Coordinates of C-alpha atoms and ligand atoms in Angstrom, one line a residue:
M9 CA -42.6 29.8 100.4
T10 CA -46.0 29.6 98.8
T11 CA -48.6 30.0 101.6
E12 CA -51.7 32.1 100.6
I13 CA -54.0 33.9 103.0
T14 CA -56.1 31.4 105.0
T15 CA -59.8 31.7 105.8
P16 CA -60.9 31.6 109.5
T17 CA -62.9 28.4 108.9
E18 CA -59.7 26.6 107.9
L19 CA -58.0 27.6 111.1
K20 CA -59.5 24.9 113.3
K21 CA -57.8 22.2 111.3
M22 CA -54.4 23.7 111.7
D23 CA -51.6 23.9 114.3
P24 CA -52.4 26.5 117.0
V25 CA -49.6 29.0 116.0
F26 CA -47.2 28.2 113.2
G27 CA -49.2 27.2 110.1
Q28 CA -52.1 29.6 110.9
L29 CA -53.1 32.7 108.9
S30 CA -50.2 33.8 106.6
F31 CA -47.4 32.1 108.6
D32 CA -44.8 31.1 106.0
N33 CA -41.6 30.1 107.7
H34 CA -41.4 33.4 109.6
E35 CA -38.3 33.5 111.8
Q36 CA -39.7 35.5 114.7
I37 CA -42.9 37.4 115.7
V38 CA -42.6 39.9 118.5
F39 CA -45.7 41.1 120.4
C40 CA -45.1 44.4 122.0
H41 CA -47.4 45.8 124.7
D42 CA -47.3 48.8 127.0
K43 CA -50.2 49.4 129.3
D44 CA -49.2 53.0 130.1
T45 CA -49.1 54.3 126.5
G46 CA -51.7 51.8 125.2
L47 CA -49.2 50.5 122.7
K48 CA -50.1 47.2 121.0
A49 CA -47.7 46.4 118.2
I50 CA -46.5 43.3 116.4
I51 CA -43.1 43.1 114.7
G52 CA -42.8 40.4 112.1
I53 CA -39.4 39.1 111.1
H54 CA -39.8 36.9 108.1
N55 CA -36.3 36.1 106.9
T56 CA -32.9 37.5 107.7
V57 CA -30.7 35.3 105.4
M58 CA -29.8 38.3 103.2
G59 CA -29.5 40.8 106.0
P60 CA -31.4 42.6 108.7
A61 CA -35.2 42.6 108.3
L62 CA -36.1 46.0 107.1
G63 CA -39.7 47.2 106.6
G64 CA -42.0 50.0 107.6
T65 CA -44.3 50.3 110.6
R66 CA -48.0 50.5 109.7
M67 CA -50.5 52.0 112.1
W68 CA -54.0 50.9 111.3
K69 CA -57.4 50.5 112.9
Y70 CA -57.6 46.8 112.5
A71 CA -60.9 45.1 113.1
N72 CA -59.2 42.7 115.5
E73 CA -55.8 41.4 116.6
W74 CA -56.0 38.4 114.2
E75 CA -56.3 40.9 111.3
A76 CA -53.3 42.8 112.5
L77 CA -51.2 39.6 112.9
N78 CA -52.2 38.4 109.4
D79 CA -51.3 41.7 108.0
V80 CA -47.8 41.8 109.5
L81 CA -47.2 38.2 108.4
R82 CA -48.2 39.0 104.9
L83 CA -46.3 42.3 104.7
S84 CA -43.1 41.0 106.2
R85 CA -43.0 38.1 103.8
G86 CA -43.5 40.6 100.9
M87 CA -40.5 42.6 102.1
T88 CA -38.2 39.5 101.9
Y89 CA -39.1 39.1 98.3
K90 CA -38.8 42.8 97.5
S91 CA -35.3 43.1 98.9
A92 CA -34.1 39.8 97.4
I93 CA -35.3 40.6 93.9
T94 CA -33.9 44.1 94.1
G95 CA -30.5 42.7 95.1
L96 CA -30.3 44.5 98.5
N97 CA -28.5 42.9 101.4
L98 CA -31.7 43.0 103.5
G99 CA -34.1 40.5 104.9
G100 CA -37.9 41.0 105.2
G101 CA -39.7 42.5 108.2
K102 CA -42.6 44.8 109.0
A103 CA -44.4 46.1 112.0
V104 CA -47.9 47.0 112.8
I105 CA -49.3 49.2 115.5
I106 CA -52.9 48.6 116.3
G107 CA -54.9 51.8 116.4
D108 CA -56.2 54.8 114.5
S109 CA -53.2 56.9 113.6
K110 CA -55.3 60.1 113.6
H111 CA -56.8 59.6 117.1
D112 CA -54.8 57.1 119.1
K113 CA -51.2 57.9 118.2
T114 CA -49.2 59.8 120.9
P115 CA -45.5 60.7 121.1
E116 CA -45.2 58.5 124.2
M117 CA -46.5 55.5 122.3
I118 CA -44.1 56.0 119.4
T119 CA -41.2 56.4 121.9
K120 CA -42.1 53.2 123.5
F121 CA -42.3 51.5 120.2
G122 CA -38.8 52.8 119.4
Q123 CA -37.6 51.1 122.6
F124 CA -39.1 47.8 121.5
V125 CA -37.4 48.1 118.1
N126 CA -34.1 48.8 119.9
S127 CA -34.5 45.7 122.1
L128 CA -34.1 43.6 118.9
S129 CA -30.5 44.9 118.5
G130 CA -30.8 45.5 114.7
K131 CA -32.4 42.3 113.6
Y132 CA -35.4 44.4 112.6
I133 CA -34.9 47.9 111.2
T134 CA -38.0 50.1 110.9
A135 CA -39.2 52.8 108.5
E136 CA -42.3 54.8 107.6
D137 CA -45.5 53.2 106.3
V138 CA -49.2 53.9 106.2
G139 CA -50.2 55.8 109.4
T140 CA -46.6 56.7 110.4
T141 CA -44.6 59.8 109.3
T142 CA -41.1 61.0 109.0
A143 CA -41.6 62.9 112.3
D144 CA -42.5 59.5 113.9
M145 CA -39.2 58.0 112.5
D146 CA -37.3 61.0 113.9
R147 CA -38.9 60.3 117.3
I148 CA -38.0 56.6 117.1
H149 CA -34.4 57.7 116.2
K150 CA -34.1 59.1 119.7
E151 CA -34.5 55.6 121.0
T152 CA -32.7 53.5 118.5
K153 CA -30.3 53.7 115.5
F154 CA -32.3 50.9 113.9
V155 CA -34.6 53.2 112.0
T156 CA -34.6 54.6 108.4
G157 CA -36.6 57.2 106.6
I158 CA -35.6 59.9 109.1
S159 CA -35.7 63.5 108.0
E160 CA -32.9 65.0 105.8
E161 CA -32.0 67.4 108.6
L162 CA -31.0 64.4 110.7
G163 CA -29.0 62.9 107.9
G164 CA -31.8 60.7 106.5
S165 CA -33.2 60.2 103.1
G166 CA -36.6 61.9 103.7
N167 CA -39.8 61.0 101.8
P168 CA -39.2 57.8 99.6
S169 CA -42.3 58.3 97.4
P170 CA -40.6 60.2 94.5
V171 CA -38.0 57.4 94.2
T172 CA -40.8 54.8 94.4
A173 CA -42.5 56.6 91.5
Y174 CA -39.4 56.6 89.4
G175 CA -39.1 52.8 89.9
V176 CA -42.7 52.3 88.9
Y177 CA -42.1 54.5 85.8
M178 CA -39.0 52.3 84.9
G179 CA -41.0 49.1 85.4
M180 CA -43.9 50.5 83.3
K181 CA -41.5 51.4 80.4
A182 CA -40.0 47.9 80.5
A183 CA -43.4 46.3 80.4
A184 CA -44.4 48.6 77.5
K185 CA -41.2 47.5 75.7
Y186 CA -42.1 43.9 76.2
K187 CA -45.7 44.2 75.2
F188 CA -45.7 46.9 72.5
G189 CA -42.1 46.6 71.2
S190 CA -41.1 50.1 72.4
D191 CA -40.7 51.7 75.8
N192 CA -41.8 55.0 74.4
L193 CA -45.0 56.0 76.2
E194 CA -45.9 58.8 73.9
G195 CA -49.6 58.5 72.9
K196 CA -50.2 55.6 75.2
R197 CA -53.5 55.7 77.1
I198 CA -52.7 55.2 80.8
L199 CA -55.1 55.0 83.7
V200 CA -53.6 55.9 87.1
Q201 CA -55.7 54.7 90.0
G202 CA -54.7 56.6 93.2
N203 CA -53.3 60.1 92.8
G204 CA -51.4 60.4 96.1
H205 CA -47.7 60.7 96.7
V206 CA -46.5 58.0 94.3
G207 CA -49.3 58.5 91.8
E208 CA -48.7 62.2 91.3
T209 CA -45.0 61.9 90.6
L210 CA -45.6 59.0 88.2
I211 CA -48.2 61.1 86.4
S212 CA -45.6 63.9 86.0
Y213 CA -43.2 61.5 84.4
I214 CA -45.6 59.9 82.0
R215 CA -47.2 63.2 81.0
K216 CA -43.8 64.6 80.2
E217 CA -43.3 61.7 77.9
G218 CA -46.6 62.5 76.1
A219 CA -48.9 59.8 77.4
E220 CA -52.6 60.4 77.5
V221 CA -53.3 60.1 81.3
F222 CA -56.6 59.3 82.9
V223 CA -56.9 59.7 86.7
S224 CA -59.1 58.1 89.3
D225 CA -59.1 58.9 93.0
I226 CA -61.7 58.8 95.8
H227 CA -60.9 62.5 96.5
Q228 CA -62.1 64.8 93.7
E229 CA -59.6 67.5 94.7
K230 CA -56.7 65.2 94.0
M231 CA -58.0 64.4 90.5
D232 CA -58.6 68.1 89.9
A233 CA -55.1 68.9 90.8
M234 CA -53.8 66.3 88.3
V235 CA -55.9 67.9 85.6
E236 CA -54.6 71.4 86.5
K237 CA -50.9 70.6 87.0
Y238 CA -50.3 67.9 84.4
G239 CA -53.1 68.1 81.9
A240 CA -54.5 64.7 82.9
K241 CA -58.1 63.7 82.2
I242 CA -60.5 62.5 84.9
Y243 CA -61.8 59.0 84.0
T244 CA -65.5 59.3 83.7
G245 CA -66.6 55.7 82.7
D246 CA -68.7 53.6 85.1
D247 CA -66.1 51.0 85.8
I248 CA -62.4 51.8 85.7
Y249 CA -61.5 48.1 85.2
S250 CA -63.1 48.0 81.8
A251 CA -61.5 51.3 80.7
D252 CA -60.3 51.3 77.2
V253 CA -56.6 52.0 78.0
D254 CA -53.2 50.5 77.1
I255 CA -51.8 50.5 80.7
Y256 CA -53.5 50.2 84.1
S257 CA -51.5 51.6 87.0
P258 CA -52.8 50.7 90.4
C259 CA -51.4 53.2 92.8
A260 CA -54.0 53.2 95.6
L261 CA -54.9 49.9 97.2
G262 CA -53.9 46.2 97.1
A263 CA -56.0 43.3 95.7
T264 CA -57.6 45.3 92.9
I265 CA -56.9 42.4 90.6
N266 CA -59.5 39.9 91.9
D267 CA -62.4 37.7 90.9
D268 CA -64.6 40.7 90.1
T269 CA -62.1 42.6 88.0
V270 CA -59.6 40.2 86.4
Y271 CA -61.8 39.3 83.4
K272 CA -62.9 42.9 82.8
I273 CA -59.5 44.5 82.5
Q274 CA -58.9 45.8 78.9
A275 CA -55.4 47.2 79.5
K276 CA -52.6 45.2 77.9
V277 CA -50.1 46.1 80.7
I278 CA -50.5 46.4 84.4
A279 CA -47.7 48.4 86.2
G280 CA -48.3 50.2 89.4
A281 CA -47.1 51.0 93.0
A282 CA -49.7 49.4 95.2
N283 CA -48.6 46.4 97.3
N284 CA -50.2 43.0 96.8
Q285 CA -52.2 43.9 93.7
L286 CA -53.1 40.3 93.0
A287 CA -55.8 39.2 95.4
V288 CA -54.6 35.6 95.1
E289 CA -51.2 35.3 93.5
S290 CA -51.6 31.9 92.0
I291 CA -55.1 32.4 90.6
H292 CA -55.2 36.0 89.3
G293 CA -51.6 36.0 88.0
K294 CA -52.5 33.0 85.9
V295 CA -55.6 34.5 84.5
L296 CA -53.7 37.7 83.5
R297 CA -51.1 35.5 81.7
E298 CA -53.8 33.5 79.9
R299 CA -55.4 36.8 78.8
G300 CA -52.1 38.1 77.4
I301 CA -51.9 40.9 79.9
V302 CA -48.4 41.7 81.0
Y303 CA -48.2 42.2 84.7
A304 CA -45.1 43.9 86.2
P305 CA -44.8 42.4 89.7
D306 CA -45.6 45.1 92.3
F307 CA -42.9 44.1 94.7
L308 CA -40.3 44.4 92.0
I309 CA -41.3 47.8 90.5
N310 CA -42.3 49.6 93.7
A311 CA -38.9 48.9 95.3
G312 CA -37.6 52.4 94.8
G313 CA -38.7 53.3 98.4
I314 CA -36.7 50.5 100.0
I315 CA -33.7 51.2 97.7
N316 CA -33.8 54.8 99.0
V317 CA -33.9 53.9 102.7
Y318 CA -31.3 51.2 102.2
G319 CA -28.9 54.0 101.3
E320 CA -29.2 55.2 104.9
I321 CA -27.8 51.9 106.1
V322 CA -24.8 51.9 103.8
K323 CA -24.2 55.6 103.1
Y324 CA -27.0 57.7 101.7
E325 CA -26.3 59.1 98.3
K326 CA -29.3 60.2 96.2
G327 CA -27.6 59.6 92.8
E328 CA -26.8 56.0 93.8
A329 CA -30.4 55.4 94.9
M330 CA -31.7 56.7 91.6
R331 CA -29.2 54.6 89.6
R332 CA -30.2 51.5 91.5
T333 CA -33.9 52.3 91.0
E334 CA -33.3 52.9 87.3
N335 CA -32.1 49.3 87.1
I336 CA -35.7 48.2 87.8
Y337 CA -36.1 48.6 84.0
N338 CA -33.5 45.8 83.3
T339 CA -34.7 43.5 86.1
T340 CA -38.3 43.8 84.9
L341 CA -37.3 42.7 81.4
E342 CA -35.2 39.8 82.9
I343 CA -38.2 38.6 84.8
F344 CA -40.5 38.7 81.8
S345 CA -38.0 36.6 79.8
Y346 CA -37.5 34.2 82.7
A347 CA -41.3 33.8 83.0
E348 CA -41.6 33.1 79.2
Q349 CA -38.8 30.6 79.2
N350 CA -40.1 28.7 82.2
N351 CA -43.8 28.9 81.2
M352 CA -44.8 30.7 84.4
T353 CA -46.4 33.9 85.5
T354 CA -44.3 37.0 86.0
Q355 CA -45.2 37.0 89.7
Q356 CA -44.0 33.4 90.0
A357 CA -40.8 34.2 88.0
A358 CA -40.0 37.1 90.3
M359 CA -40.6 35.0 93.4
Q360 CA -38.6 32.1 92.2
I361 CA -35.6 34.2 91.3
A362 CA -35.8 35.9 94.8
E363 CA -36.0 32.4 96.5
N364 CA -33.0 31.1 94.5
R365 CA -31.0 34.1 95.7
I366 CA -31.9 33.5 99.3
E367 CA -31.1 29.8 99.0
Q368 CA -27.7 30.6 97.4
R369 CA -26.9 33.1 100.2
K370 CA -27.9 30.6 102.8
K371 CA -25.3 28.2 101.4
E372 CA -22.7 30.9 101.3
N373 CA -23.5 31.9 104.9
A374 CA -23.2 28.2 106.0
N375 CA -19.7 27.9 104.3
R376 CA -18.3 31.0 106.0
Ligands
NAD419 P1 -51.0 57.9 99.3 O1 -51.9 57.6 100.5 O2 -50.3 59.1 99.2 O3 -52.0 57.8 98.0 C1 -53.0 56.9 97.8 C2 -54.1 57.6 97.0 O4 -55.0 56.6 96.7 C3 -54.8 58.7 97.8 O5 -54.9 59.8 96.9 C4 -56.2 58.1 98.0 O6 -57.2 59.1 98.0 C5 -56.3 57.2 96.8 N1 -57.3 56.1 97.0 C6 -57.6 55.4 98.1 N2 -58.5 54.5 97.8 C7 -58.8 54.6 96.5 C8 -59.7 54.0 95.6 N3 -60.5 53.0 96.0 N4 -59.8 54.4 94.3 C9 -59.0 55.4 93.9 N5 -58.1 56.0 94.7 C10 -58.0 55.7 96.0 O7 -50.1 56.6 99.1 P2 -48.8 56.5 98.3 O8 -47.6 56.7 99.2 O9 -48.9 57.3 97.0 O10 -48.7 54.9 97.9 C11 -49.6 54.4 97.0 C12 -49.5 52.9 97.0 O11 -48.2 52.5 96.7 C13 -49.9 52.3 98.4 O12 -50.6 51.0 98.1 C14 -48.6 52.0 99.0 O13 -48.6 50.9 99.9 C15 -47.7 51.6 97.8 N6 -46.3 51.9 98.0 C16 -45.9 53.2 98.3 C17 -44.5 53.4 98.5 C18 -44.0 54.8 98.8 O14 -42.8 55.0 98.8 N7 -44.9 55.7 99.2 C19 -43.6 52.4 98.4 C20 -44.0 51.1 98.0 C21 -45.4 50.9 97.8

């Protein structure tokens, strides 16, 4: 399972469907369309060896349908790895709804989407993602039981972001231990890019521990709030990637570690919440390793959210979700040591361990 994103010019040479874009042994792709509500959605089921494919529904104004398909393929594959490395009995899936969540979303559209999810009889379980809300999940819940992240009043686990932030904090401490010899963040200079739901809670943890925190966000008011509430400092340099800090924490967008930034980064540790931080896993992960920068794989340390919603499937208990999330600290250290022993990047190490687990489970399933 090593396919990388494919460029459109390469498409002509390939098979018309499987083998295009980010297809990577995906089990099933479901195109959902409803003329009356205007719903156009794609559900991607990457792998169900470990359990039902759980992953959020993203509503986004994609430039075209290819972009939406590529996104759901990439995101659903990521969920397979995230759940496997975290030790959850879940497979990988994700859904996208094509449209602007602010202008195009209607209750009828979400209801219809819930009916499509229900038609898959539990092979795919949905949750909240960018462009969807807990209220949307509550609406979907009226149509199907195969939804998580519903509100606490309905017996759900509510907003997963604080748990995600706790996991990122644990991963960051493990990376600090590995790189600096101690997981104590006191006095460490940490840059948090993106001061939203996850970023804010992370900032509260690391400030409590005495780190010097620099913040960066496209919205001035979010940075101002971090200064006021937690005593953070706004990063004022020209280029955040060359910031003189110990730890860089990407908590905004994916692909911030790319050709333009990877050689500029001065931080010794990268640990953040954003999904798909490495623009090209095989290239940029390798450069970080060569430069001696410790990279905590994103899908490993941002798994607190999925751990939290997983609880809804088994039996939700906040303490148990936090305990499992705390274990991200140990798993991160295990991955670093596996990478070192096997002369590979931390991203490769995490992916290989996840793949081994899936293969092992496949054998066990076959012998049942
Ligand atoms: P959010 O939307 O609440 O916050 C994102 C923040 O990033 C916003 O404040 C936004 O203004 C800022 N931002 C956007 N572009 C930026 C840029 N170019 N530079 C600096 N800041 C920028 O999102 P969130 O829930 O905090 O999630 C943060 C990241 O973590 C996302 O990539 C998300 O996919 C990932 N993630 C979140 C969860 C979760 O439980 N919320 C779980 C796993 C992964």
